[in-house]
Amino acid sequence: MSKAVTPSVSELVADATRAKEKSKAEFSGFRVGAAIETAGGKVYSAFNIESSSYGLSMCAERIAIWSAVNSGETRFKRVAIVSDAKDFCTPCGACRQVLFELAGDIEVYLTNGLGEMRNYRLSSLLPEAFTSKTLLNGRD
Ligand code: THU
């Protein structure tokens, strides 16, 4: 899904929440929605999709960023991540890495099941990140 207006943070959270409602989390029951906003104000949202072969399940955040990149997007501003849990659903390590590499040091807004919000810079959730710069600088 994508939308072409510049959303407020609450609209971005609403997009992530709508995505969460469609979550395919039949094994864990842990529903997650993510909505990532491009520099131009477009929003790509996604939900987690689980597999009966559990390890093949995929987080909402990675589906959202991959969907945006697959549509040609290269510059990003912020991401909202929502779940039903009382605790905030901080992105898993794999999602932090993929988001940082593809979206850079964006703002991360988390909303829990009580409707409370927290926000971070992605770099504070992934300090000293390994990036392509490190990889390419290591070559002769
Ligand atoms: N999950 C996400 O979608 N995002 C996260 O940041 C953490 C975990 C999903 C993966 C799995 O479908 C379920 O939540 C339980 O781990």
mmCIF file of C-alpha atoms and ligand atoms in Angstrom:
data_model
loop_
_atom_site.group_PDB
_atom_site.id
_atom_site.type_symbol
_atom_site.label_atom_id
_atom_site.label_comp_id
_atom_site.label_asym_id
_atom_site.label_seq_id
_atom_site.Cartn_x
_atom_site.Cartn_y
_atom_site.Cartn_z
ATOM 1 C CA MET A 1 0.000 0.000 0.000
ATOM 2 C CA SER A 2 1.226 3.535 -0.524
ATOM 3 C CA LYS A 3 -0.169 7.017 0.061
ATOM 4 C CA ALA A 4 0.990 10.234 -1.612
ATOM 5 C CA VAL A 5 0.468 12.954 1.019
ATOM 6 C CA THR A 6 2.945 14.017 3.711
ATOM 7 C CA PRO A 7 1.512 12.455 6.851
ATOM 8 C CA SER A 8 1.772 13.638 10.444
ATOM 9 C CA VAL A 9 3.284 11.235 12.967
ATOM 10 C CA SER A 10 -0.205 10.301 14.140
ATOM 11 C CA GLU A 11 -1.257 9.544 10.560
ATOM 12 C CA LEU A 12 1.845 7.406 10.131
ATOM 13 C CA VAL A 13 0.948 5.535 13.315
ATOM 14 C CA ALA A 14 -2.613 5.138 12.022
ATOM 15 C CA ASP A 15 -1.249 3.603 8.795
ATOM 16 C CA ALA A 16 0.894 1.189 10.813
ATOM 17 C CA THR A 17 -2.090 0.335 13.005
ATOM 18 C CA ARG A 18 -4.286 -0.397 9.982
ATOM 19 C CA ALA A 19 -1.548 -2.653 8.633
ATOM 20 C CA LYS A 20 -1.282 -4.445 11.985
ATOM 21 C CA GLU A 21 -4.979 -5.301 11.803
ATOM 22 C CA LYS A 22 -4.187 -7.410 8.715
ATOM 23 C CA SER A 23 -1.235 -9.178 10.354
ATOM 24 C CA LYS A 24 -0.758 -12.836 9.509
ATOM 25 C CA ALA A 25 0.531 -13.870 12.933
ATOM 26 C CA GLU A 26 -1.440 -17.066 13.340
ATOM 27 C CA PHE A 27 1.406 -18.874 15.133
ATOM 28 C CA SER A 28 2.748 -16.295 17.587
ATOM 29 C CA GLY A 29 -0.411 -14.225 17.860
ATOM 30 C CA PHE A 30 1.940 -11.204 18.009
ATOM 31 C CA ARG A 31 0.594 -8.679 15.523
ATOM 32 C CA VAL A 32 2.927 -5.967 14.253
ATOM 33 C CA GLY A 33 2.362 -3.148 11.788
ATOM 34 C CA ALA A 34 4.970 -0.811 10.310
ATOM 35 C CA ALA A 35 4.660 2.280 8.143
ATOM 36 C CA ILE A 36 7.706 3.933 6.605
ATOM 37 C CA GLU A 37 7.592 7.445 5.199
ATOM 38 C CA THR A 38 9.786 8.519 2.289
ATOM 39 C CA ALA A 39 11.504 11.897 2.065
ATOM 40 C CA GLY A 40 8.745 12.866 -0.375
ATOM 41 C CA GLY A 41 5.956 11.967 2.060
ATOM 42 C CA LYS A 42 4.814 8.668 0.592
ATOM 43 C CA VAL A 43 3.972 5.906 3.039
ATOM 44 C CA TYR A 44 4.562 2.188 2.631
ATOM 45 C CA SER A 45 2.992 0.022 5.290
ATOM 46 C CA ALA A 46 3.169 -3.689 6.036
ATOM 47 C CA PHE A 47 2.405 -6.318 8.661
ATOM 48 C CA ASN A 48 4.282 -9.365 9.863
ATOM 49 C CA ILE A 49 3.686 -12.542 7.896
ATOM 50 C CA GLU A 50 4.335 -15.878 9.577
ATOM 51 C CA SER A 51 5.032 -19.316 8.144
ATOM 52 C CA SER A 52 4.231 -22.763 9.531
ATOM 53 C CA SER A 53 7.968 -23.254 9.045
ATOM 54 C CA TYR A 54 8.502 -20.641 11.738
ATOM 55 C CA GLY A 55 11.922 -19.428 10.646
ATOM 56 C CA LEU A 56 10.515 -18.285 7.331
ATOM 57 C CA SER A 57 8.301 -15.696 9.018
ATOM 58 C CA MET A 58 9.069 -12.063 8.284
ATOM 59 C CA CYS A 59 8.815 -8.894 10.365
ATOM 60 C CA ALA A 60 6.560 -6.015 9.397
ATOM 61 C CA GLU A 61 9.445 -3.518 9.251
ATOM 62 C CA ARG A 62 11.446 -5.435 6.682
ATOM 63 C CA ILE A 63 8.421 -6.028 4.485
ATOM 64 C CA ALA A 64 7.625 -2.290 4.617
ATOM 65 C CA ILE A 65 11.135 -1.086 3.731
ATOM 66 C CA TRP A 66 11.600 -3.734 1.045
ATOM 67 C CA SER A 67 8.249 -2.837 -0.441
ATOM 68 C CA ALA A 68 9.291 0.831 -0.611
ATOM 69 C CA VAL A 69 12.710 0.050 -2.072
ATOM 70 C CA ASN A 70 11.115 -2.325 -4.537
ATOM 71 C CA SER A 71 8.957 0.598 -5.707
ATOM 72 C CA GLY A 72 12.071 2.664 -6.394
ATOM 73 C CA GLU A 73 12.251 4.674 -3.152
ATOM 74 C CA THR A 74 15.705 5.655 -1.930
ATOM 75 C CA ARG A 75 15.241 8.365 0.716
ATOM 76 C CA PHE A 76 13.345 8.002 3.979
ATOM 77 C CA LYS A 77 12.313 10.125 6.924
ATOM 78 C CA ARG A 78 10.666 8.027 9.625
ATOM 79 C CA VAL A 79 9.043 4.740 10.494
ATOM 80 C CA ALA A 80 6.188 3.893 12.856
ATOM 81 C CA ILE A 81 6.002 0.444 14.449
ATOM 82 C CA VAL A 82 2.959 -0.698 16.395
ATOM 83 C CA SER A 83 1.895 -3.827 18.255
ATOM 84 C CA ASP A 84 -0.805 -4.805 20.728
ATOM 85 C CA ALA A 85 1.706 -5.532 23.488
ATOM 86 C CA LYS A 86 1.994 -3.533 26.691
ATOM 87 C CA ASP A 87 5.730 -3.279 26.052
ATOM 88 C CA PHE A 88 6.974 -1.294 23.065
ATOM 89 C CA CYS A 89 7.813 -3.435 20.048
ATOM 90 C CA THR A 90 11.346 -2.299 19.394
ATOM 91 C CA PRO A 91 12.593 -3.558 16.026
ATOM 92 C CA CYS A 92 14.561 -6.799 16.106
ATOM 93 C CA GLY A 93 18.273 -6.744 15.337
ATOM 94 C CA ALA A 94 17.818 -7.873 11.746
ATOM 95 C CA CYS A 95 15.276 -5.117 11.090
ATOM 96 C CA ARG A 96 17.543 -2.481 12.655
ATOM 97 C CA GLN A 97 20.337 -3.498 10.308
ATOM 98 C CA VAL A 98 18.176 -3.618 7.185
ATOM 99 C CA LEU A 99 16.426 -0.331 8.016
ATOM 100 C CA PHE A 100 19.741 1.407 8.723
ATOM 101 C CA GLU A 101 21.334 0.212 5.494
ATOM 102 C CA LEU A 102 18.370 1.053 3.289
ATOM 103 C CA ALA A 103 16.837 4.055 5.051
ATOM 104 C CA GLY A 104 19.723 5.574 7.023
ATOM 105 C CA ASP A 105 19.418 7.262 10.389
ATOM 106 C CA ILE A 106 15.648 7.771 10.362
ATOM 107 C CA GLU A 107 13.335 8.528 13.271
ATOM 108 C CA VAL A 108 11.604 5.517 14.798
ATOM 109 C CA TYR A 109 8.188 5.936 16.454
ATOM 110 C CA LEU A 110 6.937 3.068 18.588
ATOM 111 C CA THR A 111 3.368 2.760 19.843
ATOM 112 C CA ASN A 112 2.315 0.079 22.308
ATOM 113 C CA GLY A 113 -1.056 -1.529 22.904
ATOM 114 C CA LEU A 114 -1.891 1.130 25.491
ATOM 115 C CA GLY A 115 -1.499 3.843 22.858
ATOM 116 C CA GLU A 116 1.687 5.244 24.418
ATOM 117 C CA MET A 117 4.448 6.481 22.138
ATOM 118 C CA ARG A 118 8.235 6.601 22.244
ATOM 119 C CA ASN A 119 10.649 7.810 19.660
ATOM 120 C CA TYR A 120 14.299 7.196 18.861
ATOM 121 C CA ARG A 121 16.871 7.851 16.184
ATOM 122 C CA LEU A 122 17.666 4.555 14.507
ATOM 123 C CA SER A 123 21.394 5.095 15.216
ATOM 124 C CA SER A 124 20.648 5.061 18.942
ATOM 125 C CA LEU A 125 19.080 1.603 18.522
ATOM 126 C CA LEU A 126 21.986 0.391 16.382
ATOM 127 C CA PRO A 127 25.174 2.070 17.558
ATOM 128 C CA GLU A 128 28.381 1.461 15.615
ATOM 129 C CA ALA A 129 26.419 -0.073 12.746
ATOM 130 C CA PHE A 130 28.157 -2.180 10.143
ATOM 131 C CA THR A 131 27.463 -0.587 6.777
ATOM 132 C CA SER A 132 28.520 -0.841 3.151
ATOM 133 C CA LYS A 133 31.062 1.920 3.875
ATOM 134 C CA THR A 134 32.936 -0.417 6.219
ATOM 135 C CA LEU A 135 32.626 -3.226 3.722
ATOM 136 C CA LEU A 136 33.837 -1.255 0.728
ATOM 137 C CA ASN A 137 36.631 0.522 2.615
ATOM 138 C CA GLY A 138 38.042 -2.877 3.493
ATOM 139 C CA ARG A 139 38.724 -3.621 -0.175
ATOM 140 C CA ASP A 140 42.000 -2.908 -1.917
HETATM 141 N N1 THU B 1 7.994 -9.115 14.692
HETATM 142 C C1 THU B 1 7.909 -8.034 13.858
HETATM 143 O O1 THU B 1 7.135 -8.035 12.891
HETATM 144 N N2 THU B 1 8.681 -6.976 14.137
HETATM 145 C C2 THU B 1 9.517 -6.860 15.211
HETATM 146 O O2 THU B 1 10.179 -5.855 15.363
HETATM 147 C C3 THU B 1 9.615 -7.961 16.180
HETATM 148 C C4 THU B 1 8.882 -9.194 15.826
HETATM 149 C C5 THU B 1 7.150 -10.262 14.411
HETATM 150 C C6 THU B 1 7.871 -11.488 13.920
HETATM 151 C C7 THU B 1 6.906 -12.578 14.337
HETATM 152 O O3 THU B 1 5.897 -12.693 13.338
HETATM 153 C C8 THU B 1 6.253 -12.048 15.600
HETATM 154 O O4 THU B 1 6.483 -10.649 15.598
HETATM 155 C C9 THU B 1 6.792 -12.656 16.870
HETATM 156 O O5 THU B 1 8.178 -12.576 16.910
#
